[in-house]
Backbone as ProteinMPNN parsed JSONL, in Angstrom:
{"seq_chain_A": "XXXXXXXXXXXXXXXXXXXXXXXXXXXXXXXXXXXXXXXXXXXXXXXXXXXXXXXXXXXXXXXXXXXXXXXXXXXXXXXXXXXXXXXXXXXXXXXXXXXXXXXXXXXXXXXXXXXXXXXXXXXXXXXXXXXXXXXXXXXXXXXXXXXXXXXXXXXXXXXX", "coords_chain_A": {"N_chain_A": [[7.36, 14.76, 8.841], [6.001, 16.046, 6.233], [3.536, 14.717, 3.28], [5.082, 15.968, 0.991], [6.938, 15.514, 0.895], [8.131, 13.874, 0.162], [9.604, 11.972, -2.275], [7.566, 10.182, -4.095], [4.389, 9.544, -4.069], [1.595, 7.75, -3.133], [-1.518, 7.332, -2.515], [-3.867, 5.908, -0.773], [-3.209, 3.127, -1.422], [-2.709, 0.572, -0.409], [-4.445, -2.348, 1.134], [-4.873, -3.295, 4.144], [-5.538, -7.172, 4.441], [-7.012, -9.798, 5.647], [-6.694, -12.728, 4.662], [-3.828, -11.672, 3.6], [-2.77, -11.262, 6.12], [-2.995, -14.145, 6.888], [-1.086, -15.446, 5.489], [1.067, -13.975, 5.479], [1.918, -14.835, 8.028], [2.539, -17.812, 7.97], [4.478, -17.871, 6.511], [7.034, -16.283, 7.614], [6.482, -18.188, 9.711], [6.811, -17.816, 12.609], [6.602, -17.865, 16.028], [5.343, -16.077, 17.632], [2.974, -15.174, 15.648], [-0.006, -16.068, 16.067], [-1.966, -15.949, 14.206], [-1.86, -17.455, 11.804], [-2.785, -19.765, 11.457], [-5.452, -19.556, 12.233], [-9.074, -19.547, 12.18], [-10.644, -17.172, 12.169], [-9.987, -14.059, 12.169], [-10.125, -11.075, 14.26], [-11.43, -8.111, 13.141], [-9.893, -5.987, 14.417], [-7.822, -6.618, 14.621], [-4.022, -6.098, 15.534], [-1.531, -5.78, 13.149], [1.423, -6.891, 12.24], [4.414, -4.841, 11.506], [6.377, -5.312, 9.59], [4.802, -6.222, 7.796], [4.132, -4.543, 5.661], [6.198, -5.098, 3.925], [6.46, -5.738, 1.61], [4.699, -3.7, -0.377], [6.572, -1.35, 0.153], [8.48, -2.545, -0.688], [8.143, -2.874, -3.737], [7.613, 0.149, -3.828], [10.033, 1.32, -3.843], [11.831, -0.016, -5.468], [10.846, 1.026, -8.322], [11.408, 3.679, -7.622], [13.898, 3.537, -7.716], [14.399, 2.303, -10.025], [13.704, 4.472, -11.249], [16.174, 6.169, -11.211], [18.382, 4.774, -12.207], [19.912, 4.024, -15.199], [18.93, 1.097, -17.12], [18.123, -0.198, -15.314], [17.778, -3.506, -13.234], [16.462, -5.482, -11.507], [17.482, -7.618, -10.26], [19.574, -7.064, -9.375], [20.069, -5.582, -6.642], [20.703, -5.5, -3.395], [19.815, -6.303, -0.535], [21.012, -4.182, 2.147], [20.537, -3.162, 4.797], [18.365, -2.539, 7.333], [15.809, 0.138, 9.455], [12.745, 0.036, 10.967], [10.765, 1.594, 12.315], [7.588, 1.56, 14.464], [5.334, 3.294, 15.055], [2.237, 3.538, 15.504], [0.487, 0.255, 15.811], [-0.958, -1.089, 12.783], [-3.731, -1.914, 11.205], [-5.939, -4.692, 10.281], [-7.952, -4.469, 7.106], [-7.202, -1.552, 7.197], [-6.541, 1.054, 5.245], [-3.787, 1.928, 3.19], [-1.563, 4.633, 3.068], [1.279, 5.388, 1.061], [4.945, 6.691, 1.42], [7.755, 7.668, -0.351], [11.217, 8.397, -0.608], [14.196, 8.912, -2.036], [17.507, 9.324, 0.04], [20.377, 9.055, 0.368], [22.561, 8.711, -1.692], [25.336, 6.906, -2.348], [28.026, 6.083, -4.449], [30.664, 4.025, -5.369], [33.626, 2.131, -6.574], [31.734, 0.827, -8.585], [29.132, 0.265, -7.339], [26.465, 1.256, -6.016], [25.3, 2.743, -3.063], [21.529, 3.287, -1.81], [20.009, 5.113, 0.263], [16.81, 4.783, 1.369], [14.071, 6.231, 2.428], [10.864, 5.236, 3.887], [7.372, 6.084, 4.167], [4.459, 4.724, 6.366], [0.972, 5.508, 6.052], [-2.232, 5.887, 7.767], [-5.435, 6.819, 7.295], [-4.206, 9.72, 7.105], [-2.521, 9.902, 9.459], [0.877, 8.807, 10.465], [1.859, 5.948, 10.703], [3.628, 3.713, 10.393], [7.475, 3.841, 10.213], [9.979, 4.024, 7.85], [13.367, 2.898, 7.128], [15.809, 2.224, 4.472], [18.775, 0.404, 3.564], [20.37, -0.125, 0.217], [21.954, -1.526, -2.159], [23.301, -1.441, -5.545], [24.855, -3.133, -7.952], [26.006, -2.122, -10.627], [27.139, -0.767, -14.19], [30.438, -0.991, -15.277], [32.397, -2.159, -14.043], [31.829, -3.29, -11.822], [31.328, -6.366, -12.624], [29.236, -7.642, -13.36], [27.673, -9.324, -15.222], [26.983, -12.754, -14.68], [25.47, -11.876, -12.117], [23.357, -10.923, -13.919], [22.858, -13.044, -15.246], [22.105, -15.248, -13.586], [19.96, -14.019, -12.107], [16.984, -13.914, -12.73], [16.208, -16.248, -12.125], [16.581, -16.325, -9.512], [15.926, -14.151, -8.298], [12.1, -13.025, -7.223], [9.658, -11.982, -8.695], [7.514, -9.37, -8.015], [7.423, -10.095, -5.314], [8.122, -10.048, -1.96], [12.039, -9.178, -1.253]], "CA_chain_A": [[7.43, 15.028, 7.431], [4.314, 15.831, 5.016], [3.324, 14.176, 2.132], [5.443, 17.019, -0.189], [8.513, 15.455, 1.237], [8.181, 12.312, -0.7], [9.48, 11.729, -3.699], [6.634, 9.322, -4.757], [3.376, 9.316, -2.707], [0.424, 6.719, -3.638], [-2.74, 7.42, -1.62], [-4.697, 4.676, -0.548], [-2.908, 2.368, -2.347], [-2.049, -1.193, 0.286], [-5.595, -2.897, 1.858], [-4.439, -5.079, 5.079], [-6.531, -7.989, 4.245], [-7.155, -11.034, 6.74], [-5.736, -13.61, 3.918], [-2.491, -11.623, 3.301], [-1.881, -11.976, 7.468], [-2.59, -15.309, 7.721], [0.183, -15.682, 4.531], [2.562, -13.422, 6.382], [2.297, -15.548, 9.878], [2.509, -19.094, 7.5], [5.418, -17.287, 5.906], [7.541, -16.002, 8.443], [6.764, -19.186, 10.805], [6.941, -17.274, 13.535], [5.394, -18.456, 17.171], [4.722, -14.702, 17.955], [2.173, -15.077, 15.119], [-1.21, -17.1, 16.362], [-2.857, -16.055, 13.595], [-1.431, -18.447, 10.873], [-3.384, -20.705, 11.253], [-6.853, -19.28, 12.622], [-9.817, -19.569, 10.623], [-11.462, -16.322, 12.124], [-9.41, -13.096, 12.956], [-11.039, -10.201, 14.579], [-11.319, -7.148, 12.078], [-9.465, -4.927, 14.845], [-6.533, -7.472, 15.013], [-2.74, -5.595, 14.757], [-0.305, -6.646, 12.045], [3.082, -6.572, 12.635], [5.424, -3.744, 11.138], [7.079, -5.605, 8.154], [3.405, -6.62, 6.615], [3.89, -3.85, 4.334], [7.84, -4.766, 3.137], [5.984, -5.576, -0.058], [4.426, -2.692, -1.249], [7.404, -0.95, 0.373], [9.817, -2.616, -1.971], [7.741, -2.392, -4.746], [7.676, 1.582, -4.492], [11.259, 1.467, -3.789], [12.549, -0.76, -6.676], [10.071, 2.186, -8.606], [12.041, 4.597, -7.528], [15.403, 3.477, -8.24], [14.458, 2.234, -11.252], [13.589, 6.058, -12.208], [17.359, 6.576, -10.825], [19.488, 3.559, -12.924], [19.324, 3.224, -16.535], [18.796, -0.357, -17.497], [17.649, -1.124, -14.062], [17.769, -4.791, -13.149], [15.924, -5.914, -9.944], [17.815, -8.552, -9.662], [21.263, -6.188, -9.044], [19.844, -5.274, -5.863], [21.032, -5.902, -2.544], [18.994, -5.481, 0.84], [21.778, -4.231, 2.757], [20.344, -2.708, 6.535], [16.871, -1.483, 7.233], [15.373, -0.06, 10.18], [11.309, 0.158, 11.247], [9.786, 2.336, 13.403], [6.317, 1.532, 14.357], [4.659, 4.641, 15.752], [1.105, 2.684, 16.133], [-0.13, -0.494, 14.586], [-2.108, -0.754, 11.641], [-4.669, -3.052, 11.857], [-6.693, -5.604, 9.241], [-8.797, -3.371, 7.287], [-6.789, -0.577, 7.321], [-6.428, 0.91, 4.152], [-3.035, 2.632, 3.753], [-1.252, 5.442, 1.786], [3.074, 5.248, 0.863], [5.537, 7.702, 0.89], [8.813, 7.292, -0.715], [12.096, 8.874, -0.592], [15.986, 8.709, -1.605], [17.785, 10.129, 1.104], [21.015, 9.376, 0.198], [23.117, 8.053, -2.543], [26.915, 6.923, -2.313], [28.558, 5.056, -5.48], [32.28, 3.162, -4.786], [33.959, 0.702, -7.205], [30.452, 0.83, -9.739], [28.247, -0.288, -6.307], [25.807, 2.363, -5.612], [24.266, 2.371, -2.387], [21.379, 4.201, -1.613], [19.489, 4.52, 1.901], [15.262, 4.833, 1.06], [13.05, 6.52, 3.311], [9.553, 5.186, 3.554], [6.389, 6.113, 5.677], [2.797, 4.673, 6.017], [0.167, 6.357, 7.179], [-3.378, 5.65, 7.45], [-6.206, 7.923, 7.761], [-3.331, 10.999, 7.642], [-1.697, 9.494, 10.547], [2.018, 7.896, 10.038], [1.917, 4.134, 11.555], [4.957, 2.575, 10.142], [8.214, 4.536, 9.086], [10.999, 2.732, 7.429], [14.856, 3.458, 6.059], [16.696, 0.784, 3.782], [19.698, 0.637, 2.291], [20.258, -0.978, -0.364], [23.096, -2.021, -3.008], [22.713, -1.453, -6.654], [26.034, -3.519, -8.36], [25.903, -1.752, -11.966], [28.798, -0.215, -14.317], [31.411, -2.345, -15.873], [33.266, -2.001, -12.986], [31.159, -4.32, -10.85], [31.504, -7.453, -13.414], [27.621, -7.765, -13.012], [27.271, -10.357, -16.289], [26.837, -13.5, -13.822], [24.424, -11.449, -12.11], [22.433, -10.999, -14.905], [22.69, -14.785, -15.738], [21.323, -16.06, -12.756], [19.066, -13.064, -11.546], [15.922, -14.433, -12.827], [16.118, -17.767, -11.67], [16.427, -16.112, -7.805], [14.355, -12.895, -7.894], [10.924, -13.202, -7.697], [9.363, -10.387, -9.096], [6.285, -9.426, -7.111], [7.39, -10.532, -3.94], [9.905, -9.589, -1.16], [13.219, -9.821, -1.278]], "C_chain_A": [[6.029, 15.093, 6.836], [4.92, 15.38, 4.025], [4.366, 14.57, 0.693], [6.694, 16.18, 0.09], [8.967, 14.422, 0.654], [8.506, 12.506, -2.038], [8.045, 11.21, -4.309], [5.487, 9.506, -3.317], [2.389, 8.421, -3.51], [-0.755, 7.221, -2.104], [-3.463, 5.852, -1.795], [-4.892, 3.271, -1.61], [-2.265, 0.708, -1.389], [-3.464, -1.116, 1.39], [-5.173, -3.954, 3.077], [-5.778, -6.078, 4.858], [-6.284, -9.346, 4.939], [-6.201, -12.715, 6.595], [-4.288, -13.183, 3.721], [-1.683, -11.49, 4.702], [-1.959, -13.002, 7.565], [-1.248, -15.839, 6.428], [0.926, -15.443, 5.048], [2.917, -14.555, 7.186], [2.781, -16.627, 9.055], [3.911, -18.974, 7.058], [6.842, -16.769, 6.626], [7.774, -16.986, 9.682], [6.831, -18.86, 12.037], [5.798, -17.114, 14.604], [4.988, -17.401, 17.671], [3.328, -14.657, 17.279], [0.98, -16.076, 14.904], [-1.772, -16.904, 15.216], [-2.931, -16.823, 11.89], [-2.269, -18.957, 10.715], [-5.167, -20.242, 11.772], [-7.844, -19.164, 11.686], [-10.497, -17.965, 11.155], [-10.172, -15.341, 13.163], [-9.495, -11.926, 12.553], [-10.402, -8.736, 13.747], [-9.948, -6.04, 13.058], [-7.654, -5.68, 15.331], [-4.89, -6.52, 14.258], [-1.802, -6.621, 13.845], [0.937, -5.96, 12.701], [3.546, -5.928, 11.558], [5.131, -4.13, 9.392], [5.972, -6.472, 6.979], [3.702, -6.266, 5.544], [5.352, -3.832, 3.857], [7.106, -4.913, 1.387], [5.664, -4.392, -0.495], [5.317, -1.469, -0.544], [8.347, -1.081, -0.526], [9.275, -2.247, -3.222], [8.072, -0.586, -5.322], [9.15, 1.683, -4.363], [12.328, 1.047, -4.998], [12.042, 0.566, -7.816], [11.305, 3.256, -8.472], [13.442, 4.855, -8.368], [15.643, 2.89, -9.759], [14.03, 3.558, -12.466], [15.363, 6.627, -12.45], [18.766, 5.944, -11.78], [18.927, 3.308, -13.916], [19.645, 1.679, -16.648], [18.955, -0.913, -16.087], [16.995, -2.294, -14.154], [17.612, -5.181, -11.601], [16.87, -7.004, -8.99], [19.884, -8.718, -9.166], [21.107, -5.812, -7.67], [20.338, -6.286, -4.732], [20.522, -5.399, -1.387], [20.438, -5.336, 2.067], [21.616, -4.179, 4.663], [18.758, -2.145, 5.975], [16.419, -1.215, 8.765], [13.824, 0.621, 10.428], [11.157, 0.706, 12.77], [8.495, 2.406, 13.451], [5.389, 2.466, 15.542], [3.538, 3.685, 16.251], [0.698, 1.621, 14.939], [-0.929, -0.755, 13.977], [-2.819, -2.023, 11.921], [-5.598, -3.659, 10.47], [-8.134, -4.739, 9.26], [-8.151, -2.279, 6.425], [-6.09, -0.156, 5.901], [-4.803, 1.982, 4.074], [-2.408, 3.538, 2.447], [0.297, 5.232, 2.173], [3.354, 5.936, 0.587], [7.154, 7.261, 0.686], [9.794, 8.36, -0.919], [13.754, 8.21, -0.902], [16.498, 9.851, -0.779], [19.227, 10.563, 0.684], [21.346, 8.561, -1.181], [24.691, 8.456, -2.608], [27.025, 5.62, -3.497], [30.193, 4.828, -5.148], [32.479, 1.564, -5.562], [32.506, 0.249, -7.698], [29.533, 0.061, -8.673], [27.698, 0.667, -5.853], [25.072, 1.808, -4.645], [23.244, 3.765, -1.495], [20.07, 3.834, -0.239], [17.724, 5.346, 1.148], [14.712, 4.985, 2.176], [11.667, 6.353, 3.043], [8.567, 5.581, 4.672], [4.58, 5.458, 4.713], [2.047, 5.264, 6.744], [-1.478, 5.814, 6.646], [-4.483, 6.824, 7.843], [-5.264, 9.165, 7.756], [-2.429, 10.839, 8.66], [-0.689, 8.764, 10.112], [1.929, 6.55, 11.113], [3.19, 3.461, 11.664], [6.283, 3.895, 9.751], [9.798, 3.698, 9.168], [12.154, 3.388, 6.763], [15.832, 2.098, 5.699], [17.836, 1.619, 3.29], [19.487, -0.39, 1.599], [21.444, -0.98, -1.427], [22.516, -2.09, -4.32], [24.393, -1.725, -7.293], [25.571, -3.251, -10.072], [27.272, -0.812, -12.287], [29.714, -1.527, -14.842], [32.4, -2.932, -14.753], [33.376, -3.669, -11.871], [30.547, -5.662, -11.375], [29.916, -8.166, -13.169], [27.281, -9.227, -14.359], [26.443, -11.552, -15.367], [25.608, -13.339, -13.187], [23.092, -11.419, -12.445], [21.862, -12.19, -15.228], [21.58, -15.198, -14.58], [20.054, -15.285, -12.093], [17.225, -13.807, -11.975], [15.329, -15.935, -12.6], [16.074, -17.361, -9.754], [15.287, -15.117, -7.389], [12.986, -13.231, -7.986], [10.044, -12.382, -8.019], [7.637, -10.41, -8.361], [6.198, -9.877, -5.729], [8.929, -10.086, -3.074], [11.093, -9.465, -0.838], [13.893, -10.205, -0.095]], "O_chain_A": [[5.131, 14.266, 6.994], [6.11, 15.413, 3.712], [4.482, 13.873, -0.315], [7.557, 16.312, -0.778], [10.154, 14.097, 0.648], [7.801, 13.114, -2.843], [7.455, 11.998, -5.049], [5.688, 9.568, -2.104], [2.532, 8.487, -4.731], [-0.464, 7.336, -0.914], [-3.498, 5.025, -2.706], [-5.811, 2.695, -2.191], [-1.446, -0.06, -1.892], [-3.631, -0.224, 2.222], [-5.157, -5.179, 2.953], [-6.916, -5.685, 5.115], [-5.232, -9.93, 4.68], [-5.574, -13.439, 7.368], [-3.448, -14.08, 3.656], [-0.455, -11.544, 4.763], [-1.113, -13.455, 8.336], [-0.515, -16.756, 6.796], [1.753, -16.299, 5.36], [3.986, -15.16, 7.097], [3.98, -16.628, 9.334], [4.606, -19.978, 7.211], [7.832, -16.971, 5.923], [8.712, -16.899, 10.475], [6.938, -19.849, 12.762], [4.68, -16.613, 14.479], [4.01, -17.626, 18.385], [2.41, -14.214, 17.97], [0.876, -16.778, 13.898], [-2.337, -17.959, 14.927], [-3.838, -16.717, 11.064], [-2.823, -18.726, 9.641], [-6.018, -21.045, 11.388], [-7.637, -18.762, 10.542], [-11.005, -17.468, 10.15], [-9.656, -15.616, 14.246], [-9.261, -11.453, 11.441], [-9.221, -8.385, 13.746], [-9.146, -5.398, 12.38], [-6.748, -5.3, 16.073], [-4.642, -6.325, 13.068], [-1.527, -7.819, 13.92], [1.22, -4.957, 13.356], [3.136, -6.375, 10.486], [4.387, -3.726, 8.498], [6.17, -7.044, 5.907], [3.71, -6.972, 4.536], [5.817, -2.779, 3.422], [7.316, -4.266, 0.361], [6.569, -3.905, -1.173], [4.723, -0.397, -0.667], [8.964, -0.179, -1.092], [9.835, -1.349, -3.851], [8.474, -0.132, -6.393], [9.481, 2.527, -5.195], [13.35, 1.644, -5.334], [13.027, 1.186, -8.217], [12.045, 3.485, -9.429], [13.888, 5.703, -9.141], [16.654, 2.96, -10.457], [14.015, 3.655, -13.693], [15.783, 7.249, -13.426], [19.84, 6.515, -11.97], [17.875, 2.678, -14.022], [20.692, 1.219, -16.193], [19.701, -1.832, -15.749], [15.97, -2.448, -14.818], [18.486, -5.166, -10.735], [16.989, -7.194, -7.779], [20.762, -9.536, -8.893], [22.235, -5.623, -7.216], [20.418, -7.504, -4.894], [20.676, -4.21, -1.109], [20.788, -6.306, 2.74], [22.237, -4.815, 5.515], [18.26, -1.667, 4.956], [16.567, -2.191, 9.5], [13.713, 1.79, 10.057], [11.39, 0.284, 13.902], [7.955, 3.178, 12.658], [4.956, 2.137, 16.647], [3.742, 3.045, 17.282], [0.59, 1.823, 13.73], [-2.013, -0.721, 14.56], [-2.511, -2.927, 12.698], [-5.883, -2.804, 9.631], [-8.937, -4.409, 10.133], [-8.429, -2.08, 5.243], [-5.207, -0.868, 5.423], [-4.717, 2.821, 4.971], [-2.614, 3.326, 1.252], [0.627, 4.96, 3.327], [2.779, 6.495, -0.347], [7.71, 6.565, 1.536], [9.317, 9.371, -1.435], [14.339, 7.342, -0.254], [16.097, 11.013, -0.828], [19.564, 11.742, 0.575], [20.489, 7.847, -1.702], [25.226, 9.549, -2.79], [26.388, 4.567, -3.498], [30.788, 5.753, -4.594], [31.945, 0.469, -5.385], [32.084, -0.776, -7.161], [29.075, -0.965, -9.175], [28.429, 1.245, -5.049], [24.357, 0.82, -4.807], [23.682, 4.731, -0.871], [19.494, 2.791, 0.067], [17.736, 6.394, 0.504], [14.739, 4.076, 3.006], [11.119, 7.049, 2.189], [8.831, 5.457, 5.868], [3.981, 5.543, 3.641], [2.273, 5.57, 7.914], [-1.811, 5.464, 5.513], [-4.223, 7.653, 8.715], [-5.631, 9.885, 8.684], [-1.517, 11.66, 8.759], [-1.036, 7.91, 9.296], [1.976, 6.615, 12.341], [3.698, 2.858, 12.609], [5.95, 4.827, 9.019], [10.428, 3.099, 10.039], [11.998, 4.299, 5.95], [16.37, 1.275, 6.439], [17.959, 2.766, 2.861], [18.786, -1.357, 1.897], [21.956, 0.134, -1.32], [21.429, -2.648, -4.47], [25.19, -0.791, -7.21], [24.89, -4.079, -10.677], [28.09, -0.317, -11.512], [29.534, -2.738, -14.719], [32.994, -4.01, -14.75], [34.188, -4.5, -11.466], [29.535, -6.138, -10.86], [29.79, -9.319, -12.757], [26.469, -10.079, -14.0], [25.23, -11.359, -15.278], [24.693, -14.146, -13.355], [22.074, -11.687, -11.808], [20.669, -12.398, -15.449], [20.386, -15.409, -14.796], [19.174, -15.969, -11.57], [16.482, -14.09, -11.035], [14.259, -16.472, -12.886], [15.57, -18.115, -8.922], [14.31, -15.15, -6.64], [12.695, -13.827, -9.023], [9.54, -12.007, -6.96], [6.856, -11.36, -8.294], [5.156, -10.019, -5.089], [10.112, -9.91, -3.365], [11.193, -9.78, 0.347], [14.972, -10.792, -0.162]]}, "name": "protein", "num_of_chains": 1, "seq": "XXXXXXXXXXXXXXXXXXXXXXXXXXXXXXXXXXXXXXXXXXXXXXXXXXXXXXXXXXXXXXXXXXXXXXXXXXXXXXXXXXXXXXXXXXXXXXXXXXXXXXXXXXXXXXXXXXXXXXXXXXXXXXXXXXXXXXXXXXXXXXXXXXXXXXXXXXXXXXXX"}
């Protein structure tokens, strides 16, 4: 796919930076990831895939909030996603996002719609990613409750 194929594109808009892997690894807990805890790790060091779910969701919530009037973040539901990591990006690596709706199915006021993302660095694609996701809006889908508690769970600026 080129760049045209994106709904949304951002150029050189997500910096892997040394502090936001050793957050990930601290974050994730995960004994795959030595570098949690290291005080020094080497500029050419790979990140793993789902580094960039943040500024993934971000352009994605973006999106669908162009798509749903009185979009509410906290209506969302991460239903399936799957990552394909062509080659890994590496600390440093400055990266550009491309965003896509692919599909969209609504059933009983629950819209769900599957999001195609890619990263690429230098022109090259690294990461490419497809979510679904659940959007419970409509009277249908007794969302009030929702609403109530949504800001007490979501955290806005961070991953879901």
């Amino acid at each position: 796919m080129t760049d045209g194929d994106f709904t949304h594109w951002l150029d050189d808009c997500y910096t892997v930076e040394r502090e936001s892997l050793r957050s990930y690894g601290r974050a994730t807990r995960s004994p795959h990831v030595p570098y949690a805890s290291s005080r020094i790790i080497p500029r050419d060091t790979p990140v793993p895939p789902l580094m960039v779910a943040d500024p993934v969701f971000k352009l994605a919530a973006r999106m669908l909030a162009e798509q749903i009037p009185d979009f509410n973040v906290g209506r969302l539901l991460h239903v399936s996603q799957t990552v394909r990591q062509v080659e890994p990006i590496r600390i440093g690596d400055v990266a550009s996002l491309g965003a896509r709706i692919s599909d969209r199915v609504t059933r009983a006021g629950i819209d769900l719609f599957t999001v195609d993302c890619v990263v690429r660095v230098d022109g090259k694609t690294r990461i490419e990613t497809s979510s679904v996701v659940a959007y419970a809006g409509g009277d249908e889908a007794g969302t009030d409750l929702v609403d109530a508690a949504a800001p007490g769970i979501v955290m806005h600026g961070a991953v879901l």
